PDB file of C-alpha atoms in Angstrom:
ATOM      1  CA  MET A   1      72.335 -27.058  59.734  1.00 89.00           C
ATOM      2  CA  ARG A   2      72.877 -24.442  56.882  1.00 93.00           C
ATOM      3  CA  HIS A   3      69.799 -24.177  54.740  1.00 95.00           C
ATOM      4  CA  VAL A   4      67.546 -21.330  52.992  1.00 96.00           C
ATOM      5  CA  ILE A   5      63.792 -20.994  52.551  1.00 97.00           C
ATOM      6  CA  ALA A   6      62.195 -21.695  48.943  1.00 97.00           C
ATOM      7  CA  LEU A   7      58.891 -20.500  48.225  1.00 96.00           C
ATOM      8  CA  ASP A   8      56.946 -21.252  45.154  1.00 95.00           C
ATOM      9  CA  VAL A   9      53.766 -19.198  44.807  1.00 93.00           C
ATOM     10  CA  GLY A  10      51.166 -20.497  42.560  1.00 85.00           C
ATOM     11  CA  GLY A  11      47.462 -19.273  41.478  1.00 76.00           C
ATOM     12  CA  THR A  12      45.969 -21.669  43.857  1.00 77.00           C
ATOM     13  CA  GLY A  13      48.696 -22.767  46.425  1.00 89.00           C
ATOM     14  CA  MET A  14      51.976 -22.373  47.691  1.00 93.00           C
ATOM     15  CA  LYS A  15      54.742 -25.050  47.787  1.00 94.00           C
ATOM     16  CA  ALA A  16      57.548 -24.285  50.401  1.00 95.00           C
ATOM     17  CA  ALA A  17      60.510 -25.959  51.486  1.00 95.00           C
ATOM     18  CA  LEU A  18      64.016 -25.742  53.460  1.00 95.00           C
ATOM     19  CA  VAL A  19      66.725 -26.523  51.255  1.00 94.00           C
ATOM     20  CA  GLY A  20      70.176 -27.534  52.292  1.00 92.00           C
ATOM     21  CA  ALA A  21      73.649 -26.420  50.659  1.00 88.00           C
ATOM     22  CA  GLY A  22      73.523 -29.657  48.315  1.00 84.00           C
ATOM     23  CA  GLY A  23      70.272 -29.061  46.952  1.00 83.00           C
ATOM     24  CA  GLU A  24      68.186 -31.594  49.581  1.00 86.00           C
ATOM     25  CA  LEU A  25      64.892 -30.952  50.882  1.00 89.00           C
ATOM     26  CA  LEU A  26      65.101 -30.768  54.809  1.00 93.00           C
ATOM     27  CA  HIS A  27      61.554 -29.776  55.058  1.00 94.00           C
ATOM     28  CA  GLN A  28      58.490 -29.485  52.941  1.00 94.00           C
ATOM     29  CA  ALA A  29      54.986 -27.777  53.259  1.00 95.00           C
ATOM     30  CA  ARG A  30      51.931 -26.675  51.230  1.00 94.00           C
ATOM     31  CA  ARG A  31      49.191 -24.429  52.039  1.00 92.00           C
ATOM     32  CA  ALA A  32      46.574 -22.564  49.887  1.00 91.00           C
ATOM     33  CA  THR A  33      47.147 -18.905  48.638  1.00 88.00           C
ATOM     34  CA  GLY A  34      43.971 -17.548  49.697  1.00 85.00           C
ATOM     35  CA  ARG A  35      43.498 -15.676  46.798  1.00 85.00           C
ATOM     36  CA  ASP A  36      39.669 -15.570  47.216  1.00 86.00           C
ATOM     37  CA  ARG A  37      40.308 -13.063  49.989  1.00 89.00           C
ATOM     38  CA  GLY A  38      42.021 -10.429  47.742  1.00 88.00           C
ATOM     39  CA  PRO A  39      45.704  -9.716  47.050  1.00 88.00           C
ATOM     40  CA  ASP A  40      46.823  -8.367  50.407  1.00 90.00           C
ATOM     41  CA  ALA A  41      45.667 -11.479  52.096  1.00 90.00           C
ATOM     42  CA  VAL A  42      47.772 -13.216  49.493  1.00 91.00           C
ATOM     43  CA  ALA A  43      51.011 -10.990  50.217  1.00 93.00           C
ATOM     44  CA  ALA A  44      50.291 -11.716  54.192  1.00 93.00           C
ATOM     45  CA  GLY A  45      49.842 -15.225  53.607  1.00 93.00           C
ATOM     46  CA  ILE A  46      53.489 -15.685  51.982  1.00 94.00           C
ATOM     47  CA  LEU A  47      54.866 -13.477  54.704  1.00 95.00           C
ATOM     48  CA  ASP A  48      53.253 -15.774  57.571  1.00 95.00           C
ATOM     49  CA  PHE A  49      54.271 -18.880  55.715  1.00 96.00           C
ATOM     50  CA  ALA A  50      57.758 -17.629  55.319  1.00 96.00           C
ATOM     51  CA  ALA A  51      58.232 -16.780  58.949  1.00 96.00           C
ATOM     52  CA  GLU A  52      56.825 -20.150  60.080  1.00 96.00           C
ATOM     53  CA  LEU A  53      59.364 -21.744  57.899  1.00 96.00           C
ATOM     54  CA  ARG A  54      62.221 -19.685  59.451  1.00 96.00           C
ATOM     55  CA  ALA A  55      60.761 -20.547  62.798  1.00 96.00           C
ATOM     56  CA  TYR A  56      60.685 -24.387  61.929  1.00 96.00           C
ATOM     57  CA  GLY A  57      64.399 -24.130  60.792  1.00 96.00           C
ATOM     58  CA  ILE A  58      65.430 -22.670  64.289  1.00 96.00           C
ATOM     59  CA  GLU A  59      63.609 -25.065  66.208  1.00 96.00           C
ATOM     60  CA  HIS A  60      64.297 -28.314  64.200  1.00 96.00           C
ATOM     61  CA  LEU A  61      67.694 -27.636  62.224  1.00 95.00           C
ATOM     62  CA  GLY A  62      69.225 -25.350  65.096  1.00 95.00           C
ATOM     63  CA  ALA A  63      69.645 -22.191  63.180  1.00 93.00           C
ATOM     64  CA  PRO A  64      67.584 -19.855  61.208  1.00 94.00           C
ATOM     65  CA  ALA A  65      67.524 -19.825  57.258  1.00 96.00           C
ATOM     66  CA  LEU A  66      70.534 -17.700  55.707  1.00 96.00           C
ATOM     67  CA  ALA A  67      68.670 -16.366  52.963  1.00 96.00           C
ATOM     68  CA  ALA A  68      65.257 -17.130  50.973  1.00 97.00           C
ATOM     69  CA  GLY A  69      64.122 -17.469  47.437  1.00 97.00           C
ATOM     70  CA  VAL A  70      60.310 -16.969  46.400  1.00 96.00           C
ATOM     71  CA  ALA A  71      59.161 -17.743  42.752  1.00 95.00           C
ATOM     72  CA  VAL A  72      55.660 -15.971  41.587  1.00 92.00           C
ATOM     73  CA  PRO A  73      53.749 -15.982  38.620  1.00 89.00           C
ATOM     74  CA  GLY A  74      53.082 -13.058  36.340  1.00 85.00           C
ATOM     75  CA  ILE A  75      55.378 -10.087  35.538  1.00 86.00           C
ATOM     76  CA  VAL A  76      58.405  -9.942  37.732  1.00 89.00           C
ATOM     77  CA  ASP A  77      60.974  -7.366  38.282  1.00 89.00           C
ATOM     78  CA  GLU A  78      63.848  -9.476  39.515  1.00 89.00           C
ATOM     79  CA  GLU A  79      66.196  -6.575  39.761  1.00 88.00           C
ATOM     80  CA  ARG A  80      64.073  -4.604  42.046  1.00 90.00           C
ATOM     81  CA  GLY A  81      62.512  -7.442  43.682  1.00 92.00           C
ATOM     82  CA  ILE A  82      59.034  -6.353  42.804  1.00 93.00           C
ATOM     83  CA  ALA A  83      56.299  -8.753  41.828  1.00 92.00           C
ATOM     84  CA  ALA A  84      54.943  -6.158  39.270  1.00 89.00           C
ATOM     85  CA  TYR A  85      51.450  -8.078  38.072  1.00 85.00           C
ATOM     86  CA  SER A  86      49.609 -10.990  38.472  1.00 85.00           C
ATOM     87  CA  ALA A  87      46.217 -11.584  37.061  1.00 78.00           C
ATOM     88  CA  ASN A  88      45.580 -14.622  39.028  1.00 78.00           C
ATOM     89  CA  LEU A  89      46.777 -13.007  42.353  1.00 86.00           C
ATOM     90  CA  GLY A  90      45.512  -9.609  41.830  1.00 86.00           C
ATOM     91  CA  TRP A  91      48.633  -7.602  43.021  1.00 88.00           C
ATOM     92  CA  ARG A  92      50.418  -4.905  41.275  1.00 90.00           C
ATOM     93  CA  ASP A  93      53.902  -3.448  42.290  1.00 92.00           C
ATOM     94  CA  LEU A  94      54.300  -5.647  45.206  1.00 94.00           C
ATOM     95  CA  PRO A  95      57.467  -4.984  47.078  1.00 95.00           C
ATOM     96  CA  LEU A  96      57.916  -8.628  48.025  1.00 95.00           C
ATOM     97  CA  ARG A  97      61.427  -8.953  48.428  1.00 95.00           C
ATOM     98  CA  GLY A  98      61.674  -5.987  50.669  1.00 95.00           C
ATOM     99  CA  LEU A  99      58.785  -7.238  52.531  1.00 96.00           C
ATOM    100  CA  LEU A 100      59.961 -10.809  53.022  1.00 96.00           C
ATOM    101  CA  THR A 101      63.467  -9.325  53.995  1.00 96.00           C
ATOM    102  CA  GLU A 102      62.019  -7.372  56.887  1.00 95.00           C
ATOM    103  CA  ARG A 103      59.994 -10.423  58.102  1.00 96.00           C
ATOM    104  CA  LEU A 104      62.860 -12.845  58.009  1.00 95.00           C
ATOM    105  CA  GLY A 105      65.117 -10.441  60.065  1.00 93.00           C
ATOM    106  CA  GLY A 106      67.220  -8.892  57.027  1.00 94.00           C
ATOM    107  CA  VAL A 107      68.427 -11.871  55.219  1.00 95.00           C
ATOM    108  CA  PRO A 108      69.036 -11.722  51.427  1.00 95.00           C
ATOM    109  CA  VAL A 109      66.064 -12.652  49.343  1.00 96.00           C
ATOM    110  CA  ALA A 110      65.931 -13.502  45.786  1.00 96.00           C
ATOM    111  CA  LEU A 111      62.718 -13.098  43.733  1.00 95.00           C
ATOM    112  CA  GLY A 112      62.050 -14.946  40.634  1.00 94.00           C
ATOM    113  CA  HIS A 113      59.395 -15.482  37.856  1.00 92.00           C
ATOM    114  CA  ASP A 114      57.628 -19.125  38.472  1.00 92.00           C
ATOM    115  CA  VAL A 115      58.659 -20.553  35.123  1.00 92.00           C
ATOM    116  CA  ARG A 116      61.965 -19.256  34.897  1.00 94.00           C
ATOM    117  CA  THR A 117      62.655 -20.419  38.632  1.00 95.00           C
ATOM    118  CA  GLY A 118      61.347 -23.967  37.551  1.00 94.00           C
ATOM    119  CA  GLY A 119      63.434 -23.920  34.494  1.00 95.00           C
ATOM    120  CA  LEU A 120      66.827 -22.922  36.342  1.00 95.00           C
ATOM    121  CA  ALA A 121      66.111 -26.271  38.518  1.00 94.00           C
ATOM    122  CA  GLU A 122      65.435 -28.531  35.579  1.00 95.00           C
ATOM    123  CA  GLY A 123      68.311 -27.221  33.790  1.00 93.00           C
ATOM    124  CA  ARG A 124      70.888 -27.229  36.444  1.00 92.00           C
ATOM    125  CA  ILE A 125      69.928 -30.415  38.514  1.00 92.00           C
ATOM    126  CA  GLY A 126      67.167 -31.765  36.323  1.00 94.00           C
ATOM    127  CA  ALA A 127      66.562 -33.094  32.977  1.00 95.00           C
ATOM    128  CA  GLY A 128      68.974 -30.530  31.530  1.00 93.00           C
ATOM    129  CA  LYS A 129      71.720 -31.453  33.974  1.00 91.00           C
ATOM    130  CA  GLY A 130      74.917 -30.686  32.026  1.00 87.00           C
ATOM    131  CA  ALA A 131      73.710 -28.948  29.122  1.00 91.00           C
ATOM    132  CA  ASP A 132      75.246 -25.457  28.521  1.00 93.00           C
ATOM    133  CA  ARG A 133      72.177 -24.302  26.583  1.00 96.00           C
ATOM    134  CA  PHE A 134      68.650 -25.318  27.257  1.00 97.00           C
ATOM    135  CA  LEU A 135      64.915 -24.410  26.690  1.00 97.00           C
ATOM    136  CA  PHE A 136      62.322 -25.298  29.286  1.00 97.00           C
ATOM    137  CA  VAL A 137      58.756 -25.409  27.870  1.00 97.00           C
ATOM    138  CA  PRO A 138      55.784 -26.164  30.521  1.00 95.00           C
ATOM    139  CA  LEU A 139      52.614 -26.861  28.577  1.00 95.00           C
ATOM    140  CA  GLY A 140      49.905 -26.150  31.074  1.00 91.00           C
ATOM    141  CA  THR A 141      47.035 -23.920  31.086  1.00 88.00           C
ATOM    142  CA  GLY A 142      49.142 -21.750  28.899  1.00 90.00           C
ATOM    143  CA  ILE A 143      52.798 -22.050  27.295  1.00 94.00           C
ATOM    144  CA  ALA A 144      55.695 -20.218  28.816  1.00 90.00           C
ATOM    145  CA  GLY A 145      59.609 -20.812  28.556  1.00 94.00           C
ATOM    146  CA  ALA A 146      62.842 -20.415  30.377  1.00 96.00           C
ATOM    147  CA  ILE A 147      66.040 -19.780  28.230  1.00 97.00           C
ATOM    148  CA  GLY A 148      68.769 -21.540  30.112  1.00 96.00           C
ATOM    149  CA  ILE A 149      72.247 -20.041  29.605  1.00 94.00           C
ATOM    150  CA  ALA A 150      75.447 -21.401  31.041  1.00 89.00           C
ATOM    151  CA  GLY A 151      73.728 -22.496  34.665  1.00 85.00           C
ATOM    152  CA  ARG A 152      71.405 -19.374  34.733  1.00 90.00           C
ATOM    153  CA  VAL A 153      68.250 -18.542  33.006  1.00 93.00           C
ATOM    154  CA  GLU A 154      67.808 -15.364  30.752  1.00 93.00           C
ATOM    155  CA  SER A 155      64.908 -12.934  32.040  1.00 88.00           C
ATOM    156  CA  GLY A 156      65.406 -10.246  28.881  1.00 89.00           C
ATOM    157  CA  ALA A 157      65.812  -6.476  29.325  1.00 86.00           C
ATOM    158  CA  HIS A 158      62.276  -6.216  30.478  1.00 83.00           C
ATOM    159  CA  GLY A 159      61.455  -9.648  32.236  1.00 81.00           C
ATOM    160  CA  PHE A 160      59.534 -11.014  29.149  1.00 85.00           C
ATOM    161  CA  ALA A 161      62.055 -13.689  27.837  1.00 90.00           C
ATOM    162  CA  GLY A 162      61.149 -16.954  27.049  1.00 92.00           C
ATOM    163  CA  GLU A 163      57.374 -16.384  26.269  1.00 92.00           C
ATOM    164  CA  VAL A 164      57.072 -18.921  23.499  1.00 95.00           C
ATOM    165  CA  GLY A 165      53.364 -19.234  24.148  1.00 95.00           C
ATOM    166  CA  HIS A 166      53.055 -16.308  22.468  1.00 95.00           C
ATOM    167  CA  ILE A 167      54.677 -16.815  19.142  1.00 97.00           C
ATOM    168  CA  VAL A 168      52.007 -16.917  16.466  1.00 98.00           C
ATOM    169  CA  VAL A 169      51.913 -20.161  14.589  1.00 98.00           C
ATOM    170  CA  ARG A 170      48.511 -19.535  13.231  1.00 98.00           C
ATOM    171  CA  PRO A 171      48.000 -16.080  11.540  1.00 97.00           C
ATOM    172  CA  GLY A 172      44.667 -14.673  11.891  1.00 97.00           C
ATOM    173  CA  GLY A 173      43.685 -17.825  13.887  1.00 97.00           C
ATOM    174  CA  THR A 174      42.055 -17.939  17.591  1.00 95.00           C
ATOM    175  CA  PRO A 175      42.351 -14.941  19.462  1.00 95.00           C
ATOM    176  CA  CYS A 176      44.448 -14.594  22.456  1.00 93.00           C
ATOM    177  CA  PRO A 177      44.174 -12.781  25.731  1.00 89.00           C
ATOM    178  CA  CYS A 178      47.360 -11.205  25.061  1.00 89.00           C
ATOM    179  CA  GLY A 179      45.745  -9.240  22.039  1.00 92.00           C
ATOM    180  CA  GLN A 180      47.165 -11.344  19.057  1.00 94.00           C
ATOM    181  CA  ARG A 181      45.330 -14.312  16.999  1.00 97.00           C
ATOM    182  CA  GLY A 182      46.817 -17.548  16.560  1.00 97.00           C
ATOM    183  CA  CYS A 183      49.375 -17.962  19.579  1.00 97.00           C
ATOM    184  CA  LEU A 184      50.857 -21.436  20.243  1.00 97.00           C
ATOM    185  CA  GLU A 185      49.137 -21.641  23.520  1.00 96.00           C
ATOM    186  CA  ARG A 186      45.507 -21.228  21.813  1.00 97.00           C
ATOM    187  CA  TYR A 187      46.399 -24.518  20.009  1.00 98.00           C
ATOM    188  CA  ALA A 188      49.225 -26.644  22.176  1.00 97.00           C
ATOM    189  CA  SER A 189      48.432 -25.933  25.731  1.00 96.00           C
ATOM    190  CA  ALA A 190      47.067 -28.881  27.876  1.00 95.00           C
ATOM    191  CA  ALA A 191      43.988 -25.969  28.313  1.00 94.00           C
ATOM    192  CA  ALA A 192      43.653 -26.071  24.405  1.00 96.00           C
ATOM    193  CA  VAL A 193      43.972 -29.718  24.023  1.00 97.00           C
ATOM    194  CA  SER A 194      41.377 -29.855  26.839  1.00 97.00           C
ATOM    195  CA  GLU A 195      38.882 -27.428  24.903  1.00 97.00           C
ATOM    196  CA  ALA A 196      39.163 -28.940  21.609  1.00 97.00           C
ATOM    197  CA  TRP A 197      38.482 -32.565  22.943  1.00 98.00           C
ATOM    198  CA  ALA A 198      35.519 -31.434  25.296  1.00 97.00           C
ATOM    199  CA  SER A 199      34.115 -29.542  21.948  1.00 97.00           C
ATOM    200  CA  VAL A 200      34.582 -32.870  19.932  1.00 97.00           C
ATOM    201  CA  THR A 201      32.806 -35.225  22.710  1.00 97.00           C
ATOM    202  CA  GLY A 202      30.304 -32.792  23.509  1.00 96.00           C
ATOM    203  CA  ASN A 203      31.517 -33.526  27.367  1.00 97.00           C
ATOM    204  CA  PRO A 204      32.630 -30.278  29.094  1.00 95.00           C
ATOM    205  CA  GLU A 205      34.441 -32.409  31.893  1.00 96.00           C
ATOM    206  CA  ALA A 206      36.362 -34.033  28.781  1.00 96.00           C
ATOM    207  CA  ASP A 207      40.353 -33.013  29.326  1.00 96.00           C
ATOM    208  CA  ALA A 208      43.632 -33.451  27.692  1.00 97.00           C
ATOM    209  CA  ALA A 209      44.648 -36.328  29.468  1.00 96.00           C
ATOM    210  CA  ASP A 210      41.118 -37.874  28.533  1.00 97.00           C
ATOM    211  CA  CYS A 211      42.205 -37.198  24.989  1.00 98.00           C
ATOM    212  CA  ALA A 212      45.603 -38.650  25.353  1.00 98.00           C
ATOM    213  CA  LYS A 213      43.705 -41.770  26.591  1.00 97.00           C
ATOM    214  CA  ALA A 214      41.537 -41.994  23.560  1.00 98.00           C
ATOM    215  CA  VAL A 215      44.435 -41.665  21.368  1.00 98.00           C
ATOM    216  CA  ASP A 216      46.471 -44.636  22.937  1.00 97.00           C
ATOM    217  CA  GLY A 217      43.033 -46.368  22.596  1.00 97.00           C
ATOM    218  CA  GLY A 218      42.963 -45.635  18.653  1.00 97.00           C
ATOM    219  CA  ASP A 219      40.239 -43.100  18.542  1.00 97.00           C
ATOM    220  CA  PRO A 220      40.591 -41.523  15.118  1.00 98.00           C
ATOM    221  CA  GLU A 221      38.998 -38.021  16.504  1.00 97.00           C
ATOM    222  CA  ALA A 222      41.244 -38.041  19.367  1.00 98.00           C
ATOM    223  CA  ARG A 223      44.174 -38.770  17.050  1.00 98.00           C
ATOM    224  CA  GLU A 224      43.241 -35.417  14.718  1.00 98.00           C
ATOM    225  CA  VAL A 225      42.691 -33.308  18.031  1.00 98.00           C
ATOM    226  CA  TRP A 226      46.228 -34.743  19.323  1.00 98.00           C
ATOM    227  CA  GLN A 227      48.033 -34.026  15.885  1.00 98.00           C
ATOM    228  CA  ASN A 228      46.632 -30.795  15.552  1.00 98.00           C
ATOM    229  CA  ALA A 229      48.302 -29.759  18.897  1.00 98.00           C
ATOM    230  CA  VAL A 230      51.673 -31.432  18.259  1.00 98.00           C
ATOM    231  CA  ASP A 231      51.817 -29.764  14.948  1.00 98.00           C
ATOM    232  CA  ALA A 232      51.413 -26.350  16.064  1.00 98.00           C
ATOM    233  CA  LEU A 233      53.856 -27.215  19.010  1.00 98.00           C
ATOM    234  CA  ALA A 234      56.328 -28.420  16.429  1.00 98.00           C
ATOM    235  CA  ASP A 235      55.716 -25.286  14.155  1.00 98.00           C
ATOM    236  CA  GLY A 236      56.491 -22.840  17.605  1.00 98.00           C
ATOM    237  CA  LEU A 237      59.214 -24.844  18.661  1.00 98.00           C
ATOM    238  CA  LEU A 238      60.814 -24.339  15.368  1.00 98.00           C
ATOM    239  CA  THR A 239      60.851 -20.775  15.421  1.00 97.00           C
ATOM    240  CA  ALA A 240      62.268 -21.092  19.089  1.00 97.00           C
ATOM    241  CA  LEU A 241      65.282 -23.430  18.274  1.00 96.00           C
ATOM    242  CA  THR A 242      66.266 -21.063  15.357  1.00 97.00           C
ATOM    243  CA  LEU A 243      66.275 -18.183  17.404  1.00 96.00           C
ATOM    244  CA  LEU A 244      67.979 -19.869  20.446  1.00 96.00           C
ATOM    245  CA  ASP A 245      69.639 -22.998  19.322  1.00 97.00           C
ATOM    246  CA  PRO A 246      69.405 -25.131  22.791  1.00 96.00           C
ATOM    247  CA  ARG A 247      71.480 -28.199  23.181  1.00 96.00           C
ATOM    248  CA  THR A 248      68.282 -29.678  25.065  1.00 96.00           C
ATOM    249  CA  LEU A 249      64.635 -29.066  24.919  1.00 97.00           C
ATOM    250  CA  ILE A 250      62.777 -29.975  28.148  1.00 97.00           C
ATOM    251  CA  ILE A 251      59.103 -30.266  27.828  1.00 97.00           C
ATOM    252  CA  GLY A 252      57.105 -30.342  31.192  1.00 95.00           C
ATOM    253  CA  GLY A 253      53.623 -29.443  32.369  1.00 92.00           C
ATOM    254  CA  GLY A 254      50.382 -31.446  32.501  1.00 90.00           C
ATOM    255  CA  LEU A 255      50.685 -32.495  28.564  1.00 94.00           C
ATOM    256  CA  ALA A 256      53.990 -33.698  29.102  1.00 95.00           C
ATOM    257  CA  GLU A 257      52.294 -36.155  31.729  1.00 94.00           C
ATOM    258  CA  ALA A 258      51.317 -38.213  28.551  1.00 96.00           C
ATOM    259  CA  GLY A 259      54.718 -39.603  27.951  1.00 96.00           C
ATOM    260  CA  ASP A 260      55.381 -41.295  24.712  1.00 97.00           C
ATOM    261  CA  THR A 261      52.070 -40.478  23.249  1.00 98.00           C
ATOM    262  CA  LEU A 262      53.318 -36.813  23.010  1.00 98.00           C
ATOM    263  CA  PHE A 263      57.150 -37.048  22.747  1.00 98.00           C
ATOM    264  CA  THR A 264      57.111 -39.668  19.798  1.00 98.00           C
ATOM    265  CA  PRO A 265      55.326 -37.528  17.745  1.00 98.00           C
ATOM    266  CA  LEU A 266      56.653 -34.440  18.638  1.00 98.00           C
ATOM    267  CA  ARG A 267      60.435 -35.621  18.220  1.00 98.00           C
ATOM    268  CA  GLU A 268      59.314 -36.694  14.718  1.00 98.00           C
ATOM    269  CA  ALA A 269      57.174 -33.429  13.917  1.00 98.00           C
ATOM    270  CA  VAL A 270      60.386 -31.299  14.928  1.00 98.00           C
ATOM    271  CA  ARG A 271      62.779 -33.374  13.243  1.00 98.00           C
ATOM    272  CA  SER A 272      60.774 -33.184   9.891  1.00 98.00           C
ATOM    273  CA  ARG A 273      60.698 -29.154  10.113  1.00 98.00           C
ATOM    274  CA  VAL A 274      64.504 -28.803  10.847  1.00 97.00           C
ATOM    275  CA  THR A 275      66.610 -27.721   7.899  1.00 97.00           C
ATOM    276  CA  PHE A 276      69.819 -26.248   8.814  1.00 96.00           C
ATOM    277  CA  GLN A 277      68.944 -26.033  12.426  1.00 95.00           C
ATOM    278  CA  LYS A 278      70.692 -28.374  14.730  1.00 95.00           C
ATOM    279  CA  LEU A 279      67.940 -30.872  16.187  1.00 96.00           C
ATOM    280  CA  PRO A 280      68.413 -30.562  20.136  1.00 96.00           C
ATOM    281  CA  THR A 281      67.807 -33.614  22.504  1.00 96.00           C
ATOM    282  CA  ILE A 282      63.975 -33.455  23.485  1.00 97.00           C
ATOM    283  CA  VAL A 283      63.346 -34.954  26.904  1.00 97.00           C
ATOM    284  CA  PRO A 284      60.638 -34.617  29.425  1.00 97.00           C
ATOM    285  CA  ALA A 285      60.845 -32.546  32.572  1.00 97.00           C
ATOM    286  CA  ALA A 286      62.226 -34.669  35.412  1.00 96.00           C
ATOM    287  CA  LEU A 287      61.202 -32.434  38.484  1.00 93.00           C
ATOM    288  CA  GLY A 288      57.264 -32.301  38.459  1.00 90.00           C
ATOM    289  CA  ASP A 289      55.756 -30.077  40.675  1.00 87.00           C
ATOM    290  CA  THR A 290      58.911 -29.573  42.945  1.00 90.00           C
ATOM    291  CA  ALA A 291      60.830 -27.791  40.128  1.00 92.00           C
ATOM    292  CA  GLY A 292      59.677 -24.322  41.087  1.00 92.00           C
ATOM    293  CA  CYS A 293      60.636 -24.873  44.674  1.00 93.00           C
ATOM    294  CA  LEU A 294      63.983 -26.196  44.291  1.00 94.00           C
ATOM    295  CA  GLY A 295      64.681 -23.255  41.725  1.00 94.00           C
ATOM    296  CA  ALA A 296      63.544 -20.865  44.531  1.00 95.00           C
ATOM    297  CA  GLY A 297      66.346 -22.738  46.724  1.00 95.00           C
ATOM    298  CA  LEU A 298      68.680 -22.199  43.867  1.00 95.00           C
ATOM    299  CA  LEU A 299      67.904 -18.532  43.548  1.00 95.00           C
ATOM    300  CA  ALA A 300      68.417 -18.233  47.486  1.00 95.00           C
ATOM    301  CA  TRP A 301      71.876 -20.155  47.585  1.00 94.00           C
ATOM    302  CA  ASP A 302      73.214 -18.327  44.398  1.00 92.00           C
ATOM    303  CA  LEU A 303      72.267 -14.946  46.116  1.00 92.00           C
ATOM    304  CA  LEU A 304      74.013 -16.003  49.368  1.00 89.00           C
ATOM    305  CA  ASN A 305      77.108 -16.953  47.673  1.00 86.00           C
ATOM    306  CA  LYS A 306      77.153 -13.949  45.418  1.00 83.00           C
ATOM    307  CA  THR A 307      76.443 -11.652  48.788  1.00 74.00           C
ATOM    308  CA  ASN A 308      79.291 -13.565  50.701  1.00 71.00           C
ATOM    309  CA  SER A 309      81.621 -13.195  47.642  1.00 64.00           C
ATOM    310  CA  SER A 310      81.417  -9.566  47.432  1.00 60.00           C
ATOM    311  CA  GLU A 311      81.735  -9.127  51.058  1.00 61.00           C
ATOM    312  CA  ALA A 312      84.678 -10.885  50.828  1.00 58.00           C
ATOM    313  CA  THR A 313      86.559  -8.692  48.172  1.00 57.00           C
ATOM    314  CA  ARG A 314      85.750  -5.499  50.003  1.00 56.00           C
TER     315      ARG A 314
END
């Protein structure tokens, strides 16, 4: 059966799949990255995992994978196939595409940024399916973004497109590790809400999910923490909407798991801020933690189709 290898490498774990031509998941697996053993061990683990997936495909699907796609965090040079930098995984200038191509017997390999790759899946087969322009914003430890245009995701001239978490929404505010003050992700990420709610409750274990439950229960302090985050998020999103004019705005990540507790006030906050801008459809992400893996599979199929098309025109 025709298939490709898809790998989604996170800070603590790796998700992988063998993906059919129709996007179906033919086999799934997970394992730890082993980052505690250093960047070389992480890279070796990725290569070993990919080789095991290739062997599984030969044994159970009757053929080796035709291509591979891998999504990684940090700074990614997609054109050159280099994982340039990851603070979480510790690598610098890792030629991951070349290493995987060699390990997988010469098949084409596509390398993508984790958020943009997840955004590709959400936009093409998930919550944004059918939208010609979309913006995917996951609210997790930080806030990132993926700009979708006509079925692809824009990476920018230097690989930084979509970093909406570093729009300054509170000038002179909380310091951000990026070097600025008042960045969106310091106020509206799941980590920021967790930090604020832990401070209010005096419980260091309290997190954003606890805050959402307290909001639903009518706790006034929780509502204040939550509304502060929603207001900051709406301010940042207004800037993004003004610049990008997406038809669909897809919100994912841990904070989106609060459902209507987030989306009802967020839709209202964005609606109250727009003037000349067209209000996009604001929807929750649909693919959950499979988005990165599915997106890596899409990257692999896109690359394979492009390679075959180029060879056919020679």
